[in-house]
Short mmCIF file of C-alpha atoms in Angstrom, two decimals:
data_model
loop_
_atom_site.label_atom_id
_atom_site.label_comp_id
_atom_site.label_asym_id
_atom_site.label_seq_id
_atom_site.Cartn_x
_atom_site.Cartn_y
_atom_site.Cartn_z
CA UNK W 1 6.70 32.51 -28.57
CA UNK W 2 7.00 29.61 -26.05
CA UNK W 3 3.88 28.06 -26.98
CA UNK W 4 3.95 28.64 -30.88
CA UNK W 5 7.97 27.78 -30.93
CA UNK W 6 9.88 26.25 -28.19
CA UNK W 7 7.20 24.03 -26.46
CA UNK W 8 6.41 21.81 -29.78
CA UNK W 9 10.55 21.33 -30.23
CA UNK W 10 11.00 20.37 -26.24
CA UNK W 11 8.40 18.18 -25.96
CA UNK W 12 9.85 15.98 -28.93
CA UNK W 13 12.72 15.66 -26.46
CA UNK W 14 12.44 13.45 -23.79
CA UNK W 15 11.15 15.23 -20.60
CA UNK W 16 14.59 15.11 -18.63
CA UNK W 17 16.41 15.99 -21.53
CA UNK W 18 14.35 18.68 -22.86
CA UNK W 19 15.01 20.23 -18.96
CA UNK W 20 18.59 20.04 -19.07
CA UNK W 21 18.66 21.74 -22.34
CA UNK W 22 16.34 24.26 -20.99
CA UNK W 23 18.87 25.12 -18.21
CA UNK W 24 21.62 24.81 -20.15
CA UNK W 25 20.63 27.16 -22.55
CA UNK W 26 19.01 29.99 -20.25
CA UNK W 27 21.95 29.72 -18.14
CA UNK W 28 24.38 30.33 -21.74
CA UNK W 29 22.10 33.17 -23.26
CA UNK W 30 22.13 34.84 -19.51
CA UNK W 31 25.47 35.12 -19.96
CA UNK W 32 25.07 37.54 -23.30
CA UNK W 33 25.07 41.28 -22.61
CA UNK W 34 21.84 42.96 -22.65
CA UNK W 35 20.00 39.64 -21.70
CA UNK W 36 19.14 40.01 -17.90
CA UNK W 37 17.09 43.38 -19.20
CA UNK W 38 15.78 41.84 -22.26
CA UNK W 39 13.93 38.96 -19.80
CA UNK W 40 13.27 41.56 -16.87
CA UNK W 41 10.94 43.43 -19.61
CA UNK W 42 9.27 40.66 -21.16
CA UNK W 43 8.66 38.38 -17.95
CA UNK W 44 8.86 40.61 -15.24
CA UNK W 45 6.00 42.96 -13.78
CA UNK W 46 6.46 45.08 -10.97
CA UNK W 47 3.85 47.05 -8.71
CA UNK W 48 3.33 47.76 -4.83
CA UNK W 49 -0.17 45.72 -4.62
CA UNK W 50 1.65 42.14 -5.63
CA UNK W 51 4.14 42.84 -2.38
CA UNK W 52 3.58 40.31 0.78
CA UNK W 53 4.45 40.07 3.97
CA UNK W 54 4.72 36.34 4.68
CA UNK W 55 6.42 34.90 7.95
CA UNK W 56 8.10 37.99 8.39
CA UNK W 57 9.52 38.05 4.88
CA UNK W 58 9.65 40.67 2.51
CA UNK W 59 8.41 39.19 -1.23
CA UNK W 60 8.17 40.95 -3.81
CA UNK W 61 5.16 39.26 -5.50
CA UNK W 62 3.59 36.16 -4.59
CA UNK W 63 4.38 33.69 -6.99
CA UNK W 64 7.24 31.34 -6.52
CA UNK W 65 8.65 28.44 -8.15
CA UNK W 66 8.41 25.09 -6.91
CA UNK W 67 11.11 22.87 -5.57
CA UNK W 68 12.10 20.25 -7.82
CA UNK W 69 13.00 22.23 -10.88
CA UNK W 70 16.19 23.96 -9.64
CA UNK W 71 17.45 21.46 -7.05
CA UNK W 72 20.74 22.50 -7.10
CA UNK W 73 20.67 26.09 -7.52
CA UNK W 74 21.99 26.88 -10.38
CA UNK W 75 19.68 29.41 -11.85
CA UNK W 76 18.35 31.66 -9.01
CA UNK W 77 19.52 34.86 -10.72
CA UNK W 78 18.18 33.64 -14.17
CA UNK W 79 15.04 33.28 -12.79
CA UNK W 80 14.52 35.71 -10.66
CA UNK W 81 14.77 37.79 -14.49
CA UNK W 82 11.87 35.78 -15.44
CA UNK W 83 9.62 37.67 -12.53
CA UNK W 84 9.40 35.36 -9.65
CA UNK W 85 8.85 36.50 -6.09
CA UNK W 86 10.85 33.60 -4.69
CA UNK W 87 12.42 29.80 -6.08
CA UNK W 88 12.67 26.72 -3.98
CA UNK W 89 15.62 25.16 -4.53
CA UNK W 90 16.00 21.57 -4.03
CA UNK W 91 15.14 18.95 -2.60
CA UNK W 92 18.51 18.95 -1.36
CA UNK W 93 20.00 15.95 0.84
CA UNK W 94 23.31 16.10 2.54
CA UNK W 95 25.05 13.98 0.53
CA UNK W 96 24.99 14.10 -3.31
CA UNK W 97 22.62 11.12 -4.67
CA UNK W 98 21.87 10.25 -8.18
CA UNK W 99 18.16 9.57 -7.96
CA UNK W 100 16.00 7.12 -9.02
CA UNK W 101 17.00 4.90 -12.44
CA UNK W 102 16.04 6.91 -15.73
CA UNK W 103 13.61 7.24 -17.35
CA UNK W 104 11.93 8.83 -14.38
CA UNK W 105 10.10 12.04 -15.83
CA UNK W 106 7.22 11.64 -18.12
CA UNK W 107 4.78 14.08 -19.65
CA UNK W 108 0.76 13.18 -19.85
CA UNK W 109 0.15 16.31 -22.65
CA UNK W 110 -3.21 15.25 -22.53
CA UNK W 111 -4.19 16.13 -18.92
CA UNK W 112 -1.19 18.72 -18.88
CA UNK W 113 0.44 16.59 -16.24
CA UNK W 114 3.81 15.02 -15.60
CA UNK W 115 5.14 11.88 -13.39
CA UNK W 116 8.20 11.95 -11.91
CA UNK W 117 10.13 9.41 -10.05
CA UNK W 118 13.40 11.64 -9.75
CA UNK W 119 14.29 10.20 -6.10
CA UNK W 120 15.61 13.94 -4.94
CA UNK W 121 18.73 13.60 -7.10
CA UNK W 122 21.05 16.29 -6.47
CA UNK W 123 24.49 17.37 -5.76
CA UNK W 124 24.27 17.51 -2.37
CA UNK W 125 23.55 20.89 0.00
CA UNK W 126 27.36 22.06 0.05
CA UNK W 127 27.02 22.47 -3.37
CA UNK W 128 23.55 24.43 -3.41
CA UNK W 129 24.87 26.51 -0.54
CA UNK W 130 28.49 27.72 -2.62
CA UNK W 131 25.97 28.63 -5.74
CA UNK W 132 23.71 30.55 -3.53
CA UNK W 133 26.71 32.45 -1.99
CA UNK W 134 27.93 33.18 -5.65
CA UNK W 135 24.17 34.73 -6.70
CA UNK W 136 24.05 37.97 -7.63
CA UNK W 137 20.23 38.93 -7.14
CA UNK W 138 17.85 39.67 -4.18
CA UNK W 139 15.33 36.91 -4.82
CA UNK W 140 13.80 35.37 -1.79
CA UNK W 141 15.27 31.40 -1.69
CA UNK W 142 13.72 28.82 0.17
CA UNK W 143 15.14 25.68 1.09
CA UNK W 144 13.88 22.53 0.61
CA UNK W 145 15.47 19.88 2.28
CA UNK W 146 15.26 15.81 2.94
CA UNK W 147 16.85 12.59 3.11
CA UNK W 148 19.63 10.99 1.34
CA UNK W 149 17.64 7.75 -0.01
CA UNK W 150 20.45 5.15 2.11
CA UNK W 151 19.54 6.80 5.08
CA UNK W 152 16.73 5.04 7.72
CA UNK W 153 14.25 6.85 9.20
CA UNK W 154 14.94 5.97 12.25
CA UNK W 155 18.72 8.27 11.30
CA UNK W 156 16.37 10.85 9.06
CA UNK W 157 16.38 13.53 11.65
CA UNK W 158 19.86 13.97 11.22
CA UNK W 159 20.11 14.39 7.71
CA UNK W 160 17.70 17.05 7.64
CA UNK W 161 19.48 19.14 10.05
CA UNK W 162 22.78 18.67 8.40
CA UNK W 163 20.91 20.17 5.43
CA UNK W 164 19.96 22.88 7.23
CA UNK W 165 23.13 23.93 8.56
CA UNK W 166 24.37 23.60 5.75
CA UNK W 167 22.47 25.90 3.80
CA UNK W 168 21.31 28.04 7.27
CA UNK W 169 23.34 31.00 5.68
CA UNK W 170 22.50 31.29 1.66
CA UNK W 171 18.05 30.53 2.43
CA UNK W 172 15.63 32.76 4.03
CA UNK W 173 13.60 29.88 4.44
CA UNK W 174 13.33 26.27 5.00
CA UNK W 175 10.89 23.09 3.72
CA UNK W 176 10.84 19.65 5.36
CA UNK W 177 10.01 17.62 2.63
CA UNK W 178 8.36 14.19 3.54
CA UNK W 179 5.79 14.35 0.99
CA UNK W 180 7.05 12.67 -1.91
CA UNK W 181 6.25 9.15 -3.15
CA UNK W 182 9.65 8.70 -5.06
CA UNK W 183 11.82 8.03 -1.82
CA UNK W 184 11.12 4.74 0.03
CA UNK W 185 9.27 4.73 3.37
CA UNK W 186 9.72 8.58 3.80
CA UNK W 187 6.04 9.53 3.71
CA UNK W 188 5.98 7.08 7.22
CA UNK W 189 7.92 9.85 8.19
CA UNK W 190 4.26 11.94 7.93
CA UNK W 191 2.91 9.92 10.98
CA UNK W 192 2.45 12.10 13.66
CA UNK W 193 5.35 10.85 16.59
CA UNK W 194 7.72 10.57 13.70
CA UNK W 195 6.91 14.06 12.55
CA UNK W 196 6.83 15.75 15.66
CA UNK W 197 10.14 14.30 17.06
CA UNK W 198 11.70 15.03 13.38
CA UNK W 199 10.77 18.82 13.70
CA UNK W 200 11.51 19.32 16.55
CA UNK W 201 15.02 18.27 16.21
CA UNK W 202 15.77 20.74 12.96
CA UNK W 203 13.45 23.40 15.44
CA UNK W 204 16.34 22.94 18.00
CA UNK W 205 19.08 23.36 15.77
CA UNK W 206 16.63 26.67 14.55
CA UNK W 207 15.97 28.27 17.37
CA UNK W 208 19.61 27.84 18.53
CA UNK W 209 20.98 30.71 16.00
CA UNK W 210 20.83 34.38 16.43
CA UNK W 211 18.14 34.93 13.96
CA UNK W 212 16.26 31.33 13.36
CA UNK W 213 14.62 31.35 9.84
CA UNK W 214 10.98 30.07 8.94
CA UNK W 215 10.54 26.60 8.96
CA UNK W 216 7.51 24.90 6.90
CA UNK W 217 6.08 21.29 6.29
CA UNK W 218 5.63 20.26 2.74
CA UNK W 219 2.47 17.80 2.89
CA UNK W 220 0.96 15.30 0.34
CA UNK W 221 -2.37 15.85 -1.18
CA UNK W 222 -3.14 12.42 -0.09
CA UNK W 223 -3.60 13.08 3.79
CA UNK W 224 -7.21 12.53 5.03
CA UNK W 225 -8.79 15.38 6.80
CA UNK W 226 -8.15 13.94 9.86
CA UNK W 227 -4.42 13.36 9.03
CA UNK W 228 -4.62 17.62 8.40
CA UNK W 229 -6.17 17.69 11.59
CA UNK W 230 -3.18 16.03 13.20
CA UNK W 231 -0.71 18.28 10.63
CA UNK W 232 -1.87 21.17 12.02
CA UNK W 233 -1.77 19.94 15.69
CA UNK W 234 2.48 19.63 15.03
CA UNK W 235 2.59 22.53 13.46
CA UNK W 236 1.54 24.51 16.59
CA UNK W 237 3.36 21.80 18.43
CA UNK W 238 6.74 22.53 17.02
CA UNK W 239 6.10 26.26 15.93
CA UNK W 240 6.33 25.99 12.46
CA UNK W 241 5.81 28.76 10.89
CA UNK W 242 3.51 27.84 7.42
CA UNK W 243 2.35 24.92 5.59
CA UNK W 244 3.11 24.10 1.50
CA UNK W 245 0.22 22.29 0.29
CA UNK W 246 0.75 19.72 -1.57
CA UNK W 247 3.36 17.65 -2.90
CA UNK W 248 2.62 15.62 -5.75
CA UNK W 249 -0.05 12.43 -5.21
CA UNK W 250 0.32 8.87 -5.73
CA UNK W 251 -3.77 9.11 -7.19
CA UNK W 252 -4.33 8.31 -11.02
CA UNK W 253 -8.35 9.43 -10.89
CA UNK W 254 -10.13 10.53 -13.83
CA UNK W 255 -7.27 10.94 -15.83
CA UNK W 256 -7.60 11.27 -20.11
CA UNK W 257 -4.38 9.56 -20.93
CA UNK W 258 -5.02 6.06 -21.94
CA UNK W 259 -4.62 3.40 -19.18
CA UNK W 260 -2.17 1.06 -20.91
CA UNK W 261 0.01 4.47 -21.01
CA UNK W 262 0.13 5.04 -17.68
CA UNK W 263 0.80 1.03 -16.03
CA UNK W 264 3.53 1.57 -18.69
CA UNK W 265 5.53 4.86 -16.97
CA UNK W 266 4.80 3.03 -13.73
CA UNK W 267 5.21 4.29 -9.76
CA UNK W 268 5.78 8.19 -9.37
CA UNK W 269 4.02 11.66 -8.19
CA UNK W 270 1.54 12.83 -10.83
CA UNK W 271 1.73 16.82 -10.70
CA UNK W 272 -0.35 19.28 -13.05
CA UNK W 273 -4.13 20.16 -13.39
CA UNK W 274 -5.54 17.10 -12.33
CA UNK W 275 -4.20 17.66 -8.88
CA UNK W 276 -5.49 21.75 -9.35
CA UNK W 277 -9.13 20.65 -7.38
CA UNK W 278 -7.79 18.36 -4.72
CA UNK W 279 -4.96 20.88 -3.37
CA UNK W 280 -7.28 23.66 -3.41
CA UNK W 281 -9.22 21.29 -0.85
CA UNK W 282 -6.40 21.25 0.86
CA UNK W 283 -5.07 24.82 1.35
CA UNK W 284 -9.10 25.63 1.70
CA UNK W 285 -9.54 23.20 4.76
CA UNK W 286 -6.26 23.84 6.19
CA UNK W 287 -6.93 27.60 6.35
CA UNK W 288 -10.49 27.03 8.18
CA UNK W 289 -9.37 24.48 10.43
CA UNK W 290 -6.15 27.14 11.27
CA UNK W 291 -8.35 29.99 11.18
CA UNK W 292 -6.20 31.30 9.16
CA UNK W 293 -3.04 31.62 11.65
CA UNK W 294 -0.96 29.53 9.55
CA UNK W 295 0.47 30.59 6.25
CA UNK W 296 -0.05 28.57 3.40
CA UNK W 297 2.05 28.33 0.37
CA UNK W 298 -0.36 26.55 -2.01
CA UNK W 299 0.95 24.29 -4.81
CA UNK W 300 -0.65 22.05 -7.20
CA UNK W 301 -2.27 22.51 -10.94
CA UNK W 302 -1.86 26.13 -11.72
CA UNK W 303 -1.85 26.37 -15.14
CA UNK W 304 -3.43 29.83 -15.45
CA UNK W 305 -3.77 32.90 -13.98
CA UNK W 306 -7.89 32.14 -12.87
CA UNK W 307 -6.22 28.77 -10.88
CA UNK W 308 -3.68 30.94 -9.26
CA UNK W 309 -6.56 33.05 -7.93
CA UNK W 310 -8.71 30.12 -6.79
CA UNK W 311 -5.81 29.20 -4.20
CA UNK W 312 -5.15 32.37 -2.83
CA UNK W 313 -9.24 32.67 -2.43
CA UNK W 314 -8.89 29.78 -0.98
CA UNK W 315 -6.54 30.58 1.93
CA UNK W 316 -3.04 30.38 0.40
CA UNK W 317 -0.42 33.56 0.75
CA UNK W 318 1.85 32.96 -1.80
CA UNK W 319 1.88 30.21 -4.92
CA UNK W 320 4.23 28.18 -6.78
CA UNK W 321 4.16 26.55 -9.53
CA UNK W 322 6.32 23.96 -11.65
CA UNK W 323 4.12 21.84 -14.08
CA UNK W 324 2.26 24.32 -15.27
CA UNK W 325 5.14 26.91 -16.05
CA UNK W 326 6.40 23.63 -17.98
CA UNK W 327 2.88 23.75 -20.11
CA UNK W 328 2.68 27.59 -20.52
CA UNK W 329 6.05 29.11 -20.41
CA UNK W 330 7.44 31.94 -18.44
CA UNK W 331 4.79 34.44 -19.38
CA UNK W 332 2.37 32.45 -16.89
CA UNK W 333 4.33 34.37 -14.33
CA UNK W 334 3.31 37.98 -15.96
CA UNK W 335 -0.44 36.63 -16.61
CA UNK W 336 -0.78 35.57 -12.90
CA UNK W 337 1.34 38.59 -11.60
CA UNK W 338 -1.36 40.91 -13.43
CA UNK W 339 -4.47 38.87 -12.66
CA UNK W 340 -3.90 39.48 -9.01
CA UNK W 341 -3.40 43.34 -9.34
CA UNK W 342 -6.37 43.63 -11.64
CA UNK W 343 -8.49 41.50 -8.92
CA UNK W 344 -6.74 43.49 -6.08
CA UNK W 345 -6.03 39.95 -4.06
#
């Protein structure tokens, strides 16, 4: 039905548009009686074999949705009825932010891809963490946090642990995020001192509570392998407890859509299948080089239930995705969910 019906109306909208009316419209119809069921059964698909135990979490399958489609939490319940195992809210700053200018998301249909500049606009992590309190399901939330765009690097260690306390009480995990291209300067903040003394601040303010929750890196796709070499050096460094590999890249290789299209959308992550080989790489090396002590949330092009597989073959525990459930539609979820029983992964 997605395919056949709603994707050919919403992409005639623009792409920021067409998500607004996406959540504004799940969020209304959630609201009708009988809904929540009608969306468990079509979407959802439950059995013991898709359960994992990931940095001492409970999930109840592997596959997640990425951060950057509900920043702001406002529809963990509605889609935890469309059979994830876990959503990643955010990225959520301290302060509320608008973002880059629009038009900042575009769609590349031809190499089922999108570019977004979006500049981690959001409302700011009081207002994630009041939603969150006000959920009503059991889905696992993680919490993916960063800078507000005014604030220097030099200062960015202390926005990302106002964040996290912030939201210490409504996530079960957290997600430094200083991966993406859209924010100036913040992927310096991937060079090793920077990194290290940046984690290990929000680790202090971690390992200061009662119960400290998981703490994981978001990295670009871009890194070299020696720059993975050095990511996995701080992450034993500053006891972090997984990896999400990748964030969206700044590369424009062997893409189908026409040149003159793409110097016209400009500066931005490109997400989707072209980035599917490259963050398999990733996860692949990463879980070698780690021997496979580190868990791995791998991102990047799945578009199918086969791609799914490949990164979990690869090395990664769990999966998101974001583009591709743009592309396919929620029953990606049920095909992936049902791939992995059938292949017993």
């Amino acid at each position: 039905m997605y395919k056949a019906l709603l994707k050919p109306l919403l992409f005639q909208l623009d792409a920021e548009q067409a998500h607004h009316f996406v959540f504004n419209n799940l969020r209304r119809s959630y609201r009708l009686p009988g809904t929540p069921a009608l969306l468990r059964s079509l979407y959802g698909f439950e059995h013991p074999g898709l359960e994992r135990e990931v940095f001492g979490l409970k999930f109840r399958n592997p596959v997640g949705l990425a951060a950057g489609f509900d920043k702001n939490a406002e529809l963990t319940d509605e889609l935890a009825a469309l059979g994830f195992g876990f959503v990643e809210i955010g990225t959520v700053t301290p302060r509320a932010q608008p973002g880059n200018a629009t038009p900042r998301l575009f769609r590349l249909p031809q190499d089922g891809a999108l570019v977004n500049r979006m500049g981690f606009n959001n409302e700011g992590a009081a207002a994630a963490a009041q939603r969150l309190r006000q959920r009503r399901s059991g889905i696992i939330i993680g919490g993916n946090i960063g800078k507000n765009k005014d604030t220097p690097n030099e200062q960015a260690a202390a926005d990302y642990v106002a964040s996290f306390e912030t939201l210490f009480d409504t996530v079960d995990y957290f997600v430094v995020n200083v991966s993406s291209p859209n924010t100036p300067n913040l992927r310096q903040l991937q060079e090793k001192e920077p990194l290290i003394r940046l984690l290990q601040q929000v680790q202090e303010a971690n390992f200061a509570k009662t119960r400290p929750k998981p703490l994981l890196l978001k990295i670009a796709p871009d890194l070299t392998d020696g720059q993975l070499d050095d990511i996995l050096t701080i992450a034993t460094e500053t006891k972090l407890s997984g990896l999400v590999a990748t964030n969206t890249t700044i590369a424009r290789d062997a893409l189908q859509t026409p040149a003159g299209q793409l110097a016209s959308i400009g500066a931005g992550g490109l997400s989707g299948r072209p980035l599917r080989q490259r963050a398999t790489e990733v996860i692949r090396y990463l879980h070698q080089r780690s021997g496979g002590t580190l868990p791995i949330i791998g991102v990047g092009g799945i578009a199918s239930a086969a791609d799914a597989l490949e990164k979990i073959r690869a090395g990664a525990a769990l999966v998101q995705l974001y583009t591709g459930f743009i592309y396919e539609g929620p029953a990606l979820v049920k095909r992936i969910n049902q791939a992995l029983v059938a292949a017993q992964v």
